[in-house]
mmCIF file of C-alpha atoms and ligand atoms in Angstrom:
data_model
loop_
_atom_site.group_PDB
_atom_site.id
_atom_site.type_symbol
_atom_site.label_atom_id
_atom_site.label_comp_id
_atom_site.label_asym_id
_atom_site.label_seq_id
_atom_site.Cartn_x
_atom_site.Cartn_y
_atom_site.Cartn_z
ATOM 1 C CA UNK A 1078 8.290 -16.699 6.692
ATOM 2 C CA UNK A 1079 6.909 -13.184 7.033
ATOM 3 C CA UNK A 1080 7.955 -11.213 3.989
ATOM 4 C CA UNK A 1081 7.223 -7.630 2.939
ATOM 5 C CA UNK A 1082 7.007 -6.559 -0.692
ATOM 6 C CA UNK A 1083 7.841 -2.897 -1.168
ATOM 7 C CA UNK A 1084 7.699 -1.074 -4.461
ATOM 8 C CA UNK A 1085 5.985 1.784 -6.229
ATOM 9 C CA UNK A 1086 2.443 1.334 -7.581
ATOM 10 C CA UNK A 1087 2.671 -1.032 -10.544
ATOM 11 C CA UNK A 1088 6.153 -2.303 -9.670
ATOM 12 C CA UNK A 1089 4.765 -5.835 -9.716
ATOM 13 C CA UNK A 1090 4.159 -6.533 -6.005
ATOM 14 C CA UNK A 1091 0.830 -8.246 -6.652
ATOM 15 C CA UNK A 1092 2.157 -10.272 -9.578
ATOM 16 C CA UNK A 1093 5.311 -11.435 -7.781
ATOM 17 C CA UNK A 1094 3.463 -11.858 -4.472
ATOM 18 C CA UNK A 1095 0.933 -14.254 -6.016
ATOM 19 C CA UNK A 1096 3.730 -16.383 -7.518
ATOM 20 C CA UNK A 1097 5.712 -16.356 -4.253
ATOM 21 C CA UNK A 1098 2.633 -17.290 -2.217
ATOM 22 C CA UNK A 1099 2.195 -20.344 -4.412
ATOM 23 C CA UNK A 1100 5.877 -21.326 -4.234
ATOM 24 C CA UNK A 1101 6.325 -20.676 -0.511
ATOM 25 C CA UNK A 1102 2.895 -21.972 0.558
ATOM 26 C CA UNK A 1103 1.948 -18.903 2.611
ATOM 27 C CA UNK A 1104 -0.956 -16.522 1.924
ATOM 28 C CA UNK A 1105 -0.548 -13.083 0.398
ATOM 29 C CA UNK A 1106 -2.078 -10.294 2.475
ATOM 30 C CA UNK A 1107 -2.744 -7.419 0.059
ATOM 31 C CA UNK A 1108 -4.433 -4.447 1.720
ATOM 32 C CA UNK A 1109 -5.322 -2.964 -1.696
ATOM 33 C CA UNK A 1110 -7.195 -6.163 -2.653
ATOM 34 C CA UNK A 1111 -8.996 -6.291 0.703
ATOM 35 C CA UNK A 1112 -10.031 -2.630 0.342
ATOM 36 C CA UNK A 1113 -11.195 -3.107 -3.279
ATOM 37 C CA UNK A 1114 -13.289 -6.065 -2.137
ATOM 38 C CA UNK A 1115 -14.920 -3.866 0.541
ATOM 39 C CA UNK A 1116 -15.599 -1.188 -2.109
ATOM 40 C CA UNK A 1117 -17.156 -3.804 -4.409
ATOM 41 C CA UNK A 1118 -19.394 -5.098 -1.618
ATOM 42 C CA UNK A 1119 -20.430 -1.526 -0.755
ATOM 43 C CA UNK A 1120 -19.627 -1.891 2.959
ATOM 44 C CA UNK A 1121 -19.306 1.181 5.191
ATOM 45 C CA UNK A 1122 -15.529 0.672 5.274
ATOM 46 C CA UNK A 1123 -15.476 0.336 1.487
ATOM 47 C CA UNK A 1124 -17.420 3.572 1.031
ATOM 48 C CA UNK A 1125 -15.001 5.397 3.320
ATOM 49 C CA UNK A 1126 -11.926 3.921 1.593
ATOM 50 C CA UNK A 1127 -13.117 4.583 -1.973
ATOM 51 C CA UNK A 1128 -12.679 8.352 -1.942
ATOM 52 C CA UNK A 1129 -9.062 8.030 -0.781
ATOM 53 C CA UNK A 1130 -8.288 5.266 -3.288
ATOM 54 C CA UNK A 1131 -9.807 7.105 -6.256
ATOM 55 C CA UNK A 1132 -7.689 10.152 -5.370
ATOM 56 C CA UNK A 1133 -4.508 8.062 -5.040
ATOM 57 C CA UNK A 1134 -4.203 8.900 -1.332
ATOM 58 C CA UNK A 1135 -3.506 6.466 1.482
ATOM 59 C CA UNK A 1136 -6.567 5.220 3.353
ATOM 60 C CA UNK A 1137 -6.365 6.211 7.076
ATOM 61 C CA UNK A 1138 -4.190 3.901 9.195
ATOM 62 C CA UNK A 1139 -7.062 3.213 11.597
ATOM 63 C CA UNK A 1140 -9.019 1.553 8.752
ATOM 64 C CA UNK A 1141 -6.099 -0.543 7.546
ATOM 65 C CA UNK A 1142 -4.871 -1.814 10.940
ATOM 66 C CA UNK A 1143 -8.089 -3.736 11.628
ATOM 67 C CA UNK A 1144 -7.924 -5.404 8.207
ATOM 68 C CA UNK A 1145 -4.353 -6.587 8.737
ATOM 69 C CA UNK A 1146 -5.052 -7.823 12.242
ATOM 70 C CA UNK A 1147 -8.022 -9.889 10.974
ATOM 71 C CA UNK A 1148 -5.978 -11.299 8.080
ATOM 72 C CA UNK A 1149 -3.151 -12.332 10.411
ATOM 73 C CA UNK A 1150 -5.550 -13.969 12.866
ATOM 74 C CA UNK A 1151 -6.810 -16.296 10.105
ATOM 75 C CA UNK A 1152 -5.534 -19.892 10.495
ATOM 76 C CA UNK A 1153 -4.120 -19.799 6.939
ATOM 77 C CA UNK A 1154 -1.629 -17.118 8.013
ATOM 78 C CA UNK A 1155 -0.367 -19.040 11.062
ATOM 79 C CA UNK A 1156 2.837 -20.088 9.302
ATOM 80 C CA UNK A 1157 3.704 -16.712 7.795
ATOM 81 C CA UNK A 1158 2.479 -14.269 5.169
ATOM 82 C CA UNK A 1159 3.555 -12.164 2.233
ATOM 83 C CA UNK A 1160 2.567 -8.525 2.755
ATOM 84 C CA UNK A 1161 1.731 -6.687 -0.471
ATOM 85 C CA UNK A 1162 0.968 -2.975 -0.075
ATOM 86 C CA UNK A 1163 1.403 -2.979 3.704
ATOM 87 C CA UNK A 1164 3.134 -1.295 5.477
ATOM 88 C CA UNK A 1165 2.939 2.002 3.618
ATOM 89 C CA UNK A 1166 4.306 4.444 6.218
ATOM 90 C CA UNK A 1167 6.289 4.477 9.474
ATOM 91 C CA UNK A 1168 3.224 4.051 11.721
ATOM 92 C CA UNK A 1169 2.107 0.993 9.722
ATOM 93 C CA UNK A 1170 5.607 -0.533 9.896
ATOM 94 C CA UNK A 1171 5.701 -0.133 13.672
ATOM 95 C CA UNK A 1172 2.197 -1.555 14.027
ATOM 96 C CA UNK A 1173 3.093 -4.563 11.890
ATOM 97 C CA UNK A 1174 6.098 -5.258 14.138
ATOM 98 C CA UNK A 1175 3.849 -5.109 17.158
ATOM 99 C CA UNK A 1176 1.082 -7.333 15.679
ATOM 100 C CA UNK A 1177 3.663 -9.898 14.539
ATOM 101 C CA UNK A 1178 5.257 -9.697 18.006
ATOM 102 C CA UNK A 1179 1.927 -10.743 19.550
ATOM 103 C CA UNK A 1180 2.203 -13.887 17.399
ATOM 104 C CA UNK A 1181 5.889 -14.366 18.429
ATOM 105 C CA UNK A 1182 6.932 -13.528 14.856
ATOM 106 C CA UNK A 1183 8.965 -10.855 13.145
ATOM 107 C CA UNK A 1184 9.542 -9.513 9.641
ATOM 108 C CA UNK A 1185 12.067 -11.995 8.207
ATOM 109 C CA UNK A 1186 12.851 -10.208 4.952
ATOM 110 C CA UNK A 1187 11.910 -7.213 2.846
ATOM 111 C CA UNK A 1188 11.929 -7.150 -0.937
ATOM 112 C CA UNK A 1189 12.053 -3.853 -2.799
ATOM 113 C CA UNK A 1190 11.018 -4.079 -6.467
ATOM 114 C CA UNK A 1191 12.550 -1.245 -8.480
ATOM 115 C CA UNK A 1192 10.953 0.038 -11.714
ATOM 116 C CA UNK A 1193 11.488 3.469 -13.368
ATOM 117 C CA UNK A 1194 8.492 5.840 -13.229
ATOM 118 C CA UNK A 1195 7.938 6.003 -17.005
ATOM 119 C CA UNK A 1196 7.793 2.203 -17.288
ATOM 120 C CA UNK A 1197 5.251 2.222 -14.463
ATOM 121 C CA UNK A 1198 2.977 4.783 -16.104
ATOM 122 C CA UNK A 1199 2.948 2.673 -19.283
ATOM 123 C CA UNK A 1200 2.319 -0.569 -17.402
ATOM 124 C CA UNK A 1201 -0.598 0.907 -15.486
ATOM 125 C CA UNK A 1202 -2.293 2.077 -18.667
ATOM 126 C CA UNK A 1203 -2.262 -1.561 -19.811
ATOM 127 C CA UNK A 1204 -3.311 -3.237 -16.570
ATOM 128 C CA UNK A 1205 -6.615 -5.093 -16.552
ATOM 129 C CA UNK A 1206 -7.916 -7.060 -13.556
ATOM 130 C CA UNK A 1207 -10.646 -9.588 -13.024
ATOM 131 C CA UNK A 1208 -13.128 -8.231 -10.457
ATOM 132 C CA UNK A 1209 -14.342 -11.804 -9.801
ATOM 133 C CA UNK A 1210 -11.129 -13.767 -9.080
ATOM 134 C CA UNK A 1211 -8.562 -10.953 -8.833
ATOM 135 C CA UNK A 1212 -6.196 -12.209 -11.546
ATOM 136 C CA UNK A 1213 -4.163 -9.392 -13.084
ATOM 137 C CA UNK A 1214 -3.223 -9.032 -16.786
ATOM 138 C CA UNK A 1215 -1.471 -6.505 -18.967
ATOM 139 C CA UNK A 1216 -2.600 -5.800 -22.515
ATOM 140 C CA UNK A 1217 1.032 -5.129 -23.569
ATOM 141 C CA UNK A 1218 3.017 -7.784 -21.712
ATOM 142 C CA UNK A 1219 0.653 -10.390 -20.284
ATOM 143 C CA UNK A 1220 -2.664 -10.335 -22.194
ATOM 144 C CA UNK A 1221 -5.545 -12.754 -21.605
ATOM 145 C CA UNK A 1222 -6.188 -15.381 -24.317
ATOM 146 C CA UNK A 1223 -9.464 -13.686 -25.329
ATOM 147 C CA UNK A 1224 -9.577 -9.882 -25.189
ATOM 148 C CA UNK A 1225 -11.360 -8.589 -22.087
ATOM 149 C CA UNK A 1226 -12.085 -12.054 -20.651
ATOM 150 C CA UNK A 1227 -10.351 -13.643 -17.636
ATOM 151 C CA UNK A 1228 -8.537 -16.890 -18.565
ATOM 152 C CA UNK A 1229 -9.071 -18.259 -15.072
ATOM 153 C CA UNK A 1230 -12.798 -17.686 -14.460
ATOM 154 C CA UNK A 1231 -14.324 -16.082 -17.574
ATOM 155 C CA UNK A 1232 -15.038 -12.795 -15.745
ATOM 156 C CA UNK A 1233 -15.129 -9.486 -17.644
ATOM 157 C CA UNK A 1234 -11.784 -7.696 -17.171
ATOM 158 C CA UNK A 1235 -11.823 -4.100 -15.944
ATOM 159 C CA UNK A 1236 -9.429 -1.178 -15.605
ATOM 160 C CA UNK A 1237 -8.864 0.124 -12.074
ATOM 161 C CA UNK A 1238 -10.291 3.585 -11.397
ATOM 162 C CA UNK A 1239 -6.950 4.701 -9.888
ATOM 163 C CA UNK A 1240 -4.924 3.729 -12.984
ATOM 164 C CA UNK A 1241 -5.518 7.005 -14.854
ATOM 165 C CA UNK A 1242 -2.166 8.668 -15.612
ATOM 166 C CA UNK A 1243 -2.587 11.691 -13.325
ATOM 167 C CA UNK A 1244 -3.666 9.473 -10.413
ATOM 168 C CA UNK A 1245 -0.742 7.112 -11.042
ATOM 169 C CA UNK A 1246 1.689 10.054 -10.955
ATOM 170 C CA UNK A 1247 0.182 11.195 -7.649
ATOM 171 C CA UNK A 1248 0.447 7.650 -6.229
ATOM 172 C CA UNK A 1249 4.132 7.627 -7.228
ATOM 173 C CA UNK A 1250 4.611 10.843 -5.249
ATOM 174 C CA UNK A 1251 2.826 9.387 -2.210
ATOM 175 C CA UNK A 1252 5.048 6.303 -2.485
ATOM 176 C CA UNK A 1253 8.219 8.391 -2.553
ATOM 177 C CA UNK A 1254 7.194 10.483 0.454
ATOM 178 C CA UNK A 1255 5.510 7.975 2.756
ATOM 179 C CA UNK A 1256 6.651 4.472 1.792
ATOM 180 C CA UNK A 1257 10.154 4.575 0.279
ATOM 181 C CA UNK A 1258 11.708 5.697 3.616
ATOM 182 C CA UNK A 1259 10.728 2.289 5.050
ATOM 183 C CA UNK A 1260 13.722 0.742 3.282
ATOM 184 C CA UNK A 1261 16.020 2.718 5.611
ATOM 185 C CA UNK A 1262 13.831 1.781 8.603
ATOM 186 C CA UNK A 1263 14.181 -1.940 7.921
ATOM 187 C CA UNK A 1264 17.906 -1.701 7.203
ATOM 188 C CA UNK A 1265 18.436 0.255 10.406
ATOM 189 C CA UNK A 1266 16.526 -2.297 12.450
ATOM 190 C CA UNK A 1267 18.441 -5.287 11.066
ATOM 191 C CA UNK A 1268 15.912 -6.812 8.660
ATOM 192 C CA UNK A 1269 17.476 -7.946 5.355
ATOM 193 C CA UNK A 1270 16.317 -5.809 2.405
ATOM 194 C CA UNK A 1271 16.671 -7.336 -1.089
ATOM 195 C CA UNK A 1272 16.407 -4.849 -3.949
ATOM 196 C CA UNK A 1273 15.588 -6.397 -7.318
ATOM 197 C CA UNK A 1274 15.310 -4.853 -10.776
ATOM 198 C CA UNK A 1275 11.595 -5.201 -11.590
ATOM 199 C CA UNK A 1276 11.900 -3.849 -15.133
ATOM 200 C CA UNK A 1277 12.486 -7.308 -16.599
ATOM 201 C CA UNK A 1278 10.180 -10.156 -17.617
ATOM 202 C CA UNK A 1279 7.997 -11.473 -14.785
ATOM 203 C CA UNK A 1280 9.708 -14.920 -14.769
ATOM 204 C CA UNK A 1281 13.192 -13.385 -14.456
ATOM 205 C CA UNK A 1282 12.135 -11.232 -11.513
ATOM 206 C CA UNK A 1283 10.534 -14.254 -9.850
ATOM 207 C CA UNK A 1284 13.619 -16.427 -10.357
ATOM 208 C CA UNK A 1285 15.854 -13.805 -8.777
ATOM 209 C CA UNK A 1286 13.483 -13.394 -5.844
ATOM 210 C CA UNK A 1287 13.364 -17.118 -5.167
ATOM 211 C CA UNK A 1288 17.156 -17.304 -5.392
ATOM 212 C CA UNK A 1289 17.565 -14.448 -2.915
ATOM 213 C CA UNK A 1290 14.985 -15.773 -0.452
ATOM 214 C CA UNK A 1291 16.238 -19.363 -0.309
ATOM 215 C CA UNK A 1292 18.126 -19.893 2.935
HETATM 216 P P1 AP5 B 2017 -2.643 -1.211 -3.970
HETATM 217 O O1 AP5 B 2017 -3.651 -2.075 -4.564
HETATM 218 O O2 AP5 B 2017 -1.743 -1.748 -2.909
HETATM 219 O O3 AP5 B 2017 -1.833 -0.531 -5.151
HETATM 220 P P2 AP5 B 2017 -0.299 -0.197 -5.325
HETATM 221 O O4 AP5 B 2017 0.640 -0.397 -4.192
HETATM 222 O O5 AP5 B 2017 -0.365 1.185 -5.817
HETATM 223 O O6 AP5 B 2017 0.178 -1.276 -6.272
HETATM 224 P P3 AP5 B 2017 -0.559 -1.859 -7.492
HETATM 225 O O7 AP5 B 2017 -1.558 -2.896 -7.080
HETATM 226 O O8 AP5 B 2017 -1.086 -0.722 -8.335
HETATM 227 O O9 AP5 B 2017 0.657 -2.480 -8.289
HETATM 228 P P4 AP5 B 2017 1.542 -3.767 -8.030
HETATM 229 O O10 AP5 B 2017 2.898 -3.343 -7.562
HETATM 230 O O11 AP5 B 2017 0.830 -4.785 -7.203
HETATM 231 O O12 AP5 B 2017 1.687 -4.233 -9.535
HETATM 232 P P5 AP5 B 2017 0.960 -5.421 -10.328
HETATM 233 O O13 AP5 B 2017 1.568 -6.725 -9.945
HETATM 234 O O14 AP5 B 2017 -0.523 -5.276 -10.265
HETATM 235 O O15 AP5 B 2017 -3.334 0.083 -3.326
HETATM 236 C C1 AP5 B 2017 -4.323 0.799 -4.000
HETATM 237 C C2 AP5 B 2017 -4.854 1.905 -3.090
HETATM 238 O O16 AP5 B 2017 -5.439 1.309 -1.902
HETATM 239 C C3 AP5 B 2017 -3.796 2.875 -2.551
HETATM 240 O O17 AP5 B 2017 -3.538 3.945 -3.449
HETATM 241 C C4 AP5 B 2017 -4.456 3.341 -1.238
HETATM 242 O O18 AP5 B 2017 -5.457 4.288 -1.505
HETATM 243 C C5 AP5 B 2017 -5.126 2.065 -0.733
HETATM 244 N N1 AP5 B 2017 -4.243 1.265 0.139
HETATM 245 C C6 AP5 B 2017 -3.810 -0.008 -0.100
HETATM 246 N N2 AP5 B 2017 -3.040 -0.442 0.916
HETATM 247 C C7 AP5 B 2017 -2.996 0.595 1.819
HETATM 248 C C8 AP5 B 2017 -2.344 0.769 3.070
HETATM 249 N N3 AP5 B 2017 -1.574 -0.194 3.612
HETATM 250 N N4 AP5 B 2017 -2.499 1.950 3.716
HETATM 251 C C9 AP5 B 2017 -3.265 2.930 3.201
HETATM 252 N N5 AP5 B 2017 -3.914 2.840 2.011
HETATM 253 C C10 AP5 B 2017 -3.766 1.668 1.322
HETATM 254 O O19 AP5 B 2017 1.478 -5.066 -11.809
HETATM 255 C C11 AP5 B 2017 1.052 -3.890 -12.474
HETATM 256 C C12 AP5 B 2017 0.883 -4.190 -13.968
HETATM 257 O O20 AP5 B 2017 2.168 -4.482 -14.520
HETATM 258 C C13 AP5 B 2017 0.018 -5.423 -14.273
HETATM 259 O O21 AP5 B 2017 -0.685 -5.189 -15.463
HETATM 260 C C14 AP5 B 2017 1.037 -6.567 -14.480
HETATM 261 O O22 AP5 B 2017 0.555 -7.546 -15.386
HETATM 262 C C15 AP5 B 2017 2.218 -5.794 -15.080
HETATM 263 N N6 AP5 B 2017 3.515 -6.360 -14.699
HETATM 264 C C16 AP5 B 2017 3.880 -6.885 -13.494
HETATM 265 N N7 AP5 B 2017 5.159 -7.279 -13.507
HETATM 266 C C17 AP5 B 2017 5.640 -6.964 -14.754
HETATM 267 C C18 AP5 B 2017 6.919 -7.111 -15.380
HETATM 268 N N8 AP5 B 2017 7.976 -7.653 -14.727
HETATM 269 N N9 AP5 B 2017 7.047 -6.690 -16.653
HETATM 270 C C19 AP5 B 2017 6.008 -6.133 -17.326
HETATM 271 N N10 AP5 B 2017 4.772 -5.982 -16.803
HETATM 272 C C20 AP5 B 2017 4.589 -6.382 -15.508
#
């Protein structure tokens, strides 16, 4: 299955995507995670991406396309993938169709996770992530067992530099302008779009997603 997760920043794409990847046995391809890893390693690509990410802007398509192509060429993605944070605009959606076409695949389903803006701003202020293993927590709703320490690997949890309120509000605007119109694109081109209410406990959202995606 090739599945796209759409949703505003903080809607829960990463959280739900990780659970779905485990349940469906396909890898999650998260362009944000790949870019943050490049930033952390200080690569040329990472240095270029960082200024866009810190400002809450989209990184140029030319940078992102290569990352997605490499991720899809990996043997682990041969049986399908869950796309988290990609595509983000019309050009990316068309490119994904064409890359998948080269693999004789297509987008099988699209999930849109809906969360009101104010809930998102609050969530983002509480998000903490592990820079070592990538696990995501929330100090309000999903805290680690010991404050500031990753349950999974013991790493020191950090707040993302783009989670400041004004940057989050700008990212919401970018989402509305560039990404939200993709829902209409996928509906128009005959790909099933499932919209779920993401402002509920993580387990409830996951259960509904699994129910909707089962054949
Ligand atoms: P990216 O990393 O993709 O960020 P995003 O889309 O803005 O989404 P987030 O990762 O912030 O949120 P999420 O929906 O995954 O929520 P999460 O599960 O973490 O992109 C970052 C930047 O990279 C972009 O701004 C851009 O610059 C660049 N970029 C990335 N991809 C790009 C592309 N394709 N093209 C161009 N540029 C690109 O959850 C959020 C918090 O809420 C967590 O604390 C979590 O614990 C909590 N939570 C989750 N679910 C629930 C729930 N049901 N109830 C309560 N709390 C919950």
